[in-house]
PDB file of C-alpha atoms in Angstrom:
ATOM      1  CA  UNK A   6      -0.098  -0.002   0.061  1.00  0.00           C
ATOM      2  CA  UNK A   7       1.602   3.100  -0.729  1.00  0.00           C
ATOM      3  CA  UNK A   8       1.844   6.103   1.432  1.00  0.00           C
ATOM      4  CA  UNK A   9      -1.062   8.298  -0.399  1.00  0.00           C
ATOM      5  CA  UNK A  10      -3.489   5.782   0.220  1.00  0.00           C
ATOM      6  CA  UNK A  11      -2.433   5.626   3.809  1.00  0.00           C
ATOM      7  CA  UNK A  12      -2.677   9.292   4.173  1.00  0.00           C
ATOM      8  CA  UNK A  13      -5.834   9.164   2.706  1.00  0.00           C
ATOM      9  CA  UNK A  14      -7.524   6.142   5.195  1.00  0.00           C
ATOM     10  CA  UNK A  15      -5.827   8.142   8.173  1.00  0.00           C
ATOM     11  CA  UNK A  16      -7.569  11.445   6.557  1.00  0.00           C
ATOM     12  CA  UNK A  17     -10.713   9.581   6.235  1.00  0.00           C
ATOM     13  CA  UNK A  18     -10.268   7.960   9.694  1.00  0.00           C
ATOM     14  CA  UNK A  19     -10.139  11.815  11.131  1.00  0.00           C
ATOM     15  CA  UNK A  20     -13.463  12.815   9.259  1.00  0.00           C
ATOM     16  CA  UNK A  21     -15.012   9.813  10.506  1.00  0.00           C
ATOM     17  CA  UNK A  22     -14.195  10.644  14.071  1.00  0.00           C
ATOM     18  CA  UNK A  23     -14.480  14.430  13.798  1.00  0.00           C
ATOM     19  CA  UNK A  24     -18.356  13.980  12.041  1.00  0.00           C
ATOM     20  CA  UNK A  25     -18.918  11.283  14.827  1.00  0.00           C
ATOM     21  CA  UNK A  26     -18.062  13.553  17.729  1.00  0.00           C
ATOM     22  CA  UNK A  27     -19.756  16.331  16.625  1.00  0.00           C
ATOM     23  CA  UNK A  28     -22.936  14.700  15.899  1.00  0.00           C
ATOM     24  CA  UNK A  29     -22.615  12.426  18.996  1.00  0.00           C
ATOM     25  CA  UNK A  30     -22.252  15.646  21.475  1.00  0.00           C
ATOM     26  CA  UNK A  31     -24.751  17.691  19.724  1.00  0.00           C
ATOM     27  CA  UNK A  32     -27.480  15.736  18.146  1.00  0.00           C
ATOM     28  CA  UNK A  33     -28.591  14.750  21.570  1.00  0.00           C
ATOM     29  CA  UNK A  34     -28.932  18.724  22.203  1.00  0.00           C
ATOM     30  CA  UNK A  35     -31.339  18.862  20.040  1.00  0.00           C
ATOM     31  CA  UNK A  36     -33.565  15.666  20.952  1.00  0.00           C
ATOM     32  CA  UNK A  37     -33.550  17.376  24.820  1.00  0.00           C
ATOM     33  CA  UNK A  38     -34.859  20.781  23.344  1.00  0.00           C
ATOM     34  CA  UNK A  39     -37.462  19.134  21.071  1.00  0.00           C
ATOM     35  CA  UNK A  40     -38.503  16.879  24.182  1.00  0.00           C
ATOM     36  CA  UNK A  41     -38.301  19.843  26.499  1.00  0.00           C
ATOM     37  CA  UNK A  42     -40.846  21.833  24.132  1.00  0.00           C
ATOM     38  CA  UNK A  43     -43.849  19.388  25.781  1.00  0.00           C
ATOM     39  CA  UNK A  44     -42.571  19.784  29.582  1.00  0.00           C
ATOM     40  CA  UNK A  45     -44.660  21.443  32.112  1.00  0.00           C
ATOM     41  CA  UNK A  46     -44.202  25.139  32.982  1.00  0.00           C
ATOM     42  CA  UNK A  47     -44.214  27.033  36.009  1.00  0.00           C
ATOM     43  CA  UNK A  48     -42.790  30.310  37.694  1.00  0.00           C
ATOM     44  CA  UNK A  49     -39.098  30.571  38.610  1.00  0.00           C
ATOM     45  CA  UNK A  50     -37.159  33.651  40.391  1.00  0.00           C
ATOM     46  CA  UNK A  51     -33.986  34.367  38.902  1.00  0.00           C
ATOM     47  CA  UNK A  52     -30.961  33.492  41.775  1.00  0.00           C
ATOM     48  CA  UNK A  53     -27.809  34.749  40.064  1.00  0.00           C
ATOM     49  CA  UNK A  54     -26.524  35.508  36.475  1.00  0.00           C
ATOM     50  CA  UNK A  55     -23.259  36.262  35.250  1.00  0.00           C
ATOM     51  CA  UNK A  56     -21.275  36.469  32.183  1.00  0.00           C
ATOM     52  CA  UNK A  57     -18.041  33.792  32.254  1.00  0.00           C
ATOM     53  CA  UNK A  58     -14.809  34.756  30.238  1.00  0.00           C
ATOM     54  CA  UNK A  59     -13.092  31.374  29.935  1.00  0.00           C
ATOM     55  CA  UNK A  60      -9.509  31.715  28.387  1.00  0.00           C
ATOM     56  CA  UNK A  61      -7.652  29.153  26.210  1.00  0.00           C
ATOM     57  CA  UNK A  62      -6.370  29.548  22.981  1.00  0.00           C
ATOM     58  CA  UNK A  63      -9.115  32.292  22.328  1.00  0.00           C
ATOM     59  CA  UNK A  64     -11.746  33.737  24.710  1.00  0.00           C
ATOM     60  CA  UNK A  65     -15.021  32.004  25.010  1.00  0.00           C
ATOM     61  CA  UNK A  66     -18.252  33.528  26.865  1.00  0.00           C
ATOM     62  CA  UNK A  67     -21.134  32.205  27.842  1.00  0.00           C
ATOM     63  CA  UNK A  68     -23.589  33.356  30.271  1.00  0.00           C
ATOM     64  CA  UNK A  69     -24.580  31.154  33.669  1.00  0.00           C
ATOM     65  CA  UNK A  70     -27.636  31.336  35.460  1.00  0.00           C
ATOM     66  CA  UNK A  71     -29.180  29.667  38.645  1.00  0.00           C
ATOM     67  CA  UNK A  72     -33.144  29.544  39.380  1.00  0.00           C
ATOM     68  CA  UNK A  73     -35.440  28.170  41.818  1.00  0.00           C
ATOM     69  CA  UNK A  74     -38.893  27.176  41.148  1.00  0.00           C
ATOM     70  CA  UNK A  75     -41.271  25.005  42.876  1.00  0.00           C
ATOM     71  CA  UNK A  76     -42.787  21.677  41.745  1.00  0.00           C
ATOM     72  CA  UNK A  77     -45.499  20.070  44.424  1.00  0.00           C
ATOM     73  CA  UNK A  78     -44.352  22.130  47.321  1.00  0.00           C
ATOM     74  CA  UNK A  79     -40.445  21.363  46.716  1.00  0.00           C
ATOM     75  CA  UNK A  80     -37.744  23.998  45.740  1.00  0.00           C
ATOM     76  CA  UNK A  81     -35.572  23.326  43.049  1.00  0.00           C
ATOM     77  CA  UNK A  82     -33.090  24.903  41.236  1.00  0.00           C
ATOM     78  CA  UNK A  83     -32.217  24.920  37.525  1.00  0.00           C
ATOM     79  CA  UNK A  84     -28.923  26.632  35.742  1.00  0.00           C
ATOM     80  CA  UNK A  85     -30.211  25.621  31.771  1.00  0.00           C
ATOM     81  CA  UNK A  86     -30.912  28.373  29.327  1.00  0.00           C
ATOM     82  CA  UNK A  87     -31.630  25.810  26.320  1.00  0.00           C
ATOM     83  CA  UNK A  88     -30.233  22.710  25.428  1.00  0.00           C
ATOM     84  CA  UNK A  89     -28.398  23.766  22.464  1.00  0.00           C
ATOM     85  CA  UNK A  90     -26.783  26.919  24.030  1.00  0.00           C
ATOM     86  CA  UNK A  91     -23.440  26.906  24.325  1.00  0.00           C
ATOM     87  CA  UNK A  92     -19.984  29.040  24.520  1.00  0.00           C
ATOM     88  CA  UNK A  93     -18.623  31.094  21.814  1.00  0.00           C
ATOM     89  CA  UNK A  94     -16.270  33.782  21.255  1.00  0.00           C
ATOM     90  CA  UNK A  95     -18.728  36.251  20.750  1.00  0.00           C
ATOM     91  CA  UNK A  96     -18.876  38.268  23.533  1.00  0.00           C
ATOM     92  CA  UNK A  97     -21.988  40.712  22.196  1.00  0.00           C
ATOM     93  CA  UNK A  98     -24.291  38.034  21.791  1.00  0.00           C
ATOM     94  CA  UNK A  99     -23.818  36.673  25.078  1.00  0.00           C
ATOM     95  CA  UNK A 100     -24.166  40.200  26.529  1.00  0.00           C
ATOM     96  CA  UNK A 101     -27.286  40.549  25.144  1.00  0.00           C
ATOM     97  CA  UNK A 102     -28.945  37.112  26.619  1.00  0.00           C
ATOM     98  CA  UNK A 103     -27.126  38.259  29.859  1.00  0.00           C
ATOM     99  CA  UNK A 104     -29.009  41.767  29.740  1.00  0.00           C
ATOM    100  CA  UNK A 105     -32.313  39.874  29.461  1.00  0.00           C
ATOM    101  CA  UNK A 106     -31.296  37.623  32.939  1.00  0.00           C
ATOM    102  CA  UNK A 107     -31.285  39.981  35.603  1.00  0.00           C
ATOM    103  CA  UNK A 108     -31.083  38.296  39.384  1.00  0.00           C
ATOM    104  CA  UNK A 109     -34.363  38.984  40.936  1.00  0.00           C
ATOM    105  CA  UNK A 110     -36.085  38.501  37.834  1.00  0.00           C
ATOM    106  CA  UNK A 111     -39.360  36.067  37.608  1.00  0.00           C
ATOM    107  CA  UNK A 112     -39.552  33.956  34.570  1.00  0.00           C
ATOM    108  CA  UNK A 113     -41.104  30.749  33.039  1.00  0.00           C
ATOM    109  CA  UNK A 114     -39.443  27.648  32.917  1.00  0.00           C
ATOM    110  CA  UNK A 115     -39.687  24.107  31.604  1.00  0.00           C
ATOM    111  CA  UNK A 116     -39.489  21.072  33.597  1.00  0.00           C
ATOM    112  CA  UNK A 117     -39.737  17.285  33.127  1.00  0.00           C
ATOM    113  CA  UNK A 118     -42.892  16.443  35.454  1.00  0.00           C
ATOM    114  CA  UNK A 119     -41.120  13.031  35.600  1.00  0.00           C
ATOM    115  CA  UNK A 120     -37.649  14.313  36.736  1.00  0.00           C
ATOM    116  CA  UNK A 121     -38.411  17.975  37.771  1.00  0.00           C
ATOM    117  CA  UNK A 122     -34.855  18.797  38.352  1.00  0.00           C
ATOM    118  CA  UNK A 123     -34.356  18.953  35.073  1.00  0.00           C
ATOM    119  CA  UNK A 124     -35.507  22.102  33.563  1.00  0.00           C
ATOM    120  CA  UNK A 125     -34.928  24.575  30.963  1.00  0.00           C
ATOM    121  CA  UNK A 126     -35.531  28.615  30.297  1.00  0.00           C
ATOM    122  CA  UNK A 127     -36.190  27.993  26.654  1.00  0.00           C
ATOM    123  CA  UNK A 128     -37.135  24.953  24.912  1.00  0.00           C
ATOM    124  CA  UNK A 129     -38.200  23.699  21.295  1.00  0.00           C
ATOM    125  CA  UNK A 130     -35.811  23.201  18.128  1.00  0.00           C
ATOM    126  CA  UNK A 131     -35.407  25.652  16.010  1.00  0.00           C
ATOM    127  CA  UNK A 132     -33.571  25.907  12.434  1.00  0.00           C
ATOM    128  CA  UNK A 133     -30.268  27.253  13.715  1.00  0.00           C
ATOM    129  CA  UNK A 134     -30.225  24.598  16.773  1.00  0.00           C
ATOM    130  CA  UNK A 135     -30.756  22.055  14.140  1.00  0.00           C
ATOM    131  CA  UNK A 136     -28.290  23.096  11.229  1.00  0.00           C
ATOM    132  CA  UNK A 137     -25.824  23.571  14.398  1.00  0.00           C
ATOM    133  CA  UNK A 138     -26.363  19.912  15.503  1.00  0.00           C
ATOM    134  CA  UNK A 139     -26.269  18.584  11.868  1.00  0.00           C
ATOM    135  CA  UNK A 140     -22.810  20.007  11.199  1.00  0.00           C
ATOM    136  CA  UNK A 141     -20.972  16.519  11.714  1.00  0.00           C
ATOM    137  CA  UNK A 142     -23.137  14.350   9.510  1.00  0.00           C
ATOM    138  CA  UNK A 143     -21.663  15.363   5.939  1.00  0.00           C
ATOM    139  CA  UNK A 144     -18.093  14.880   7.578  1.00  0.00           C
ATOM    140  CA  UNK A 145     -18.865  11.697   8.792  1.00  0.00           C
ATOM    141  CA  UNK A 146     -20.624  10.983   4.741  1.00  0.00           C
ATOM    142  CA  UNK A 147     -17.490  12.423   3.651  1.00  0.00           C
ATOM    143  CA  UNK A 148     -15.023  10.311   5.737  1.00  0.00           C
ATOM    144  CA  UNK A 149     -16.385   6.999   5.130  1.00  0.00           C
ATOM    145  CA  UNK A 150     -16.841   7.484   1.191  1.00  0.00           C
ATOM    146  CA  UNK A 151     -12.761   8.518   1.462  1.00  0.00           C
ATOM    147  CA  UNK A 152     -12.095   5.384   3.279  1.00  0.00           C
ATOM    148  CA  UNK A 153     -14.099   3.674   0.692  1.00  0.00           C
ATOM    149  CA  UNK A 154     -12.014   4.882  -2.191  1.00  0.00           C
ATOM    150  CA  UNK A 155      -8.831   4.389  -0.347  1.00  0.00           C
ATOM    151  CA  UNK A 156     -10.032   0.736  -0.120  1.00  0.00           C
ATOM    152  CA  UNK A 157     -10.647   0.686  -3.588  1.00  0.00           C
ATOM    153  CA  UNK A 158      -7.422   2.077  -4.716  1.00  0.00           C
ATOM    154  CA  UNK A 159      -5.737  -0.569  -2.349  1.00  0.00           C
ATOM    155  CA  UNK A 160      -7.370  -3.331  -3.539  1.00  0.00           C
ATOM    156  CA  UNK A 161      -6.234  -2.496  -6.683  1.00  0.00           C
ATOM    157  CA  UNK A 162     -10.036  -1.942  -7.796  1.00  0.00           C
ATOM    158  CA  UNK A 163     -11.463   0.828 -10.852  1.00  0.00           C
ATOM    159  CA  UNK A 164     -12.876   3.194  -8.652  1.00  0.00           C
ATOM    160  CA  UNK A 165     -16.124   4.494 -10.515  1.00  0.00           C
ATOM    161  CA  UNK A 166     -16.364   7.527 -11.720  1.00  0.00           C
ATOM    162  CA  UNK A 167     -19.683   8.472  -9.646  1.00  0.00           C
ATOM    163  CA  UNK A 168     -17.378   7.527  -6.525  1.00  0.00           C
ATOM    164  CA  UNK A 169     -15.596  10.682  -7.220  1.00  0.00           C
ATOM    165  CA  UNK A 170     -18.475  12.978  -8.512  1.00  0.00           C
ATOM    166  CA  UNK A 171     -20.412  12.345  -5.007  1.00  0.00           C
ATOM    167  CA  UNK A 172     -17.336  12.725  -2.941  1.00  0.00           C
ATOM    168  CA  UNK A 173     -16.869  16.225  -4.885  1.00  0.00           C
ATOM    169  CA  UNK A 174     -20.863  17.033  -3.639  1.00  0.00           C
ATOM    170  CA  UNK A 175     -19.995  16.008  -0.329  1.00  0.00           C
ATOM    171  CA  UNK A 176     -17.155  18.170   0.187  1.00  0.00           C
ATOM    172  CA  UNK A 177     -18.901  21.140  -0.791  1.00  0.00           C
ATOM    173  CA  UNK A 178     -21.988  19.807   1.548  1.00  0.00           C
ATOM    174  CA  UNK A 179     -19.581  20.122   4.439  1.00  0.00           C
ATOM    175  CA  UNK A 180     -18.099  23.612   3.387  1.00  0.00           C
ATOM    176  CA  UNK A 181     -21.842  24.771   3.014  1.00  0.00           C
ATOM    177  CA  UNK A 182     -22.974  23.358   6.464  1.00  0.00           C
ATOM    178  CA  UNK A 183     -19.966  24.230   7.865  1.00  0.00           C
ATOM    179  CA  UNK A 184     -20.534  27.905   7.165  1.00  0.00           C
ATOM    180  CA  UNK A 185     -24.161  27.809   7.750  1.00  0.00           C
ATOM    181  CA  UNK A 186     -23.498  26.029  11.107  1.00  0.00           C
ATOM    182  CA  UNK A 187     -21.135  28.614  12.783  1.00  0.00           C
ATOM    183  CA  UNK A 188     -23.502  31.586  11.324  1.00  0.00           C
ATOM    184  CA  UNK A 189     -26.469  28.912  13.110  1.00  0.00           C
ATOM    185  CA  UNK A 190     -24.833  29.016  16.147  1.00  0.00           C
ATOM    186  CA  UNK A 191     -24.505  33.068  16.542  1.00  0.00           C
ATOM    187  CA  UNK A 192     -28.355  33.540  15.072  1.00  0.00           C
ATOM    188  CA  UNK A 193     -29.018  30.983  17.621  1.00  0.00           C
ATOM    189  CA  UNK A 194     -27.607  33.207  20.583  1.00  0.00           C
ATOM    190  CA  UNK A 195     -29.297  35.969  18.815  1.00  0.00           C
ATOM    191  CA  UNK A 196     -32.804  34.345  18.818  1.00  0.00           C
ATOM    192  CA  UNK A 197     -32.212  33.354  22.524  1.00  0.00           C
ATOM    193  CA  UNK A 198     -30.986  37.162  23.216  1.00  0.00           C
ATOM    194  CA  UNK A 199     -34.662  38.459  21.658  1.00  0.00           C
ATOM    195  CA  UNK A 200     -37.232  35.369  23.129  1.00  0.00           C
ATOM    196  CA  UNK A 201     -35.784  36.446  26.612  1.00  0.00           C
TER     197      UNK A 201
END
């Protein structure tokens, strides 16, 4: 097996792993956000809000909240804004969310009637949450297609033309979905700030 095929298979494995990681971490958020839309609602008092900056290679920001609500006479605390809400480097967008969540305010939260400690301020799936979550699927497919291409080349089997065309289409889909996914996360943060 020549070096080019080995490199192609390594790239394929990297794409599959990256795509699987993205899909595995983000798709459950969509499922939970969708499920939370059917949960019961209760009034909650915001106890703490802060805009946190986490330093790594680049600054990442997120709004931390803590709210309390009652279910069947029991006081419960929650911390989730939305299942798809996550940190990013867009400080102004997080600042917009922070400005809407002031300590002492009374808001409505969604809570799971079977596990009342599970709660969220916002629920449901919008287009932006879904796009952000689906970003790993084209990478996964492209990695699998690249692996098939590498295996066929390694076995000295003629690679069909449609496989290369499909590869180009998937690569284009990856680039498009990646661009839409980055913008979708920003739009999701804007939507959260508007709804609160």
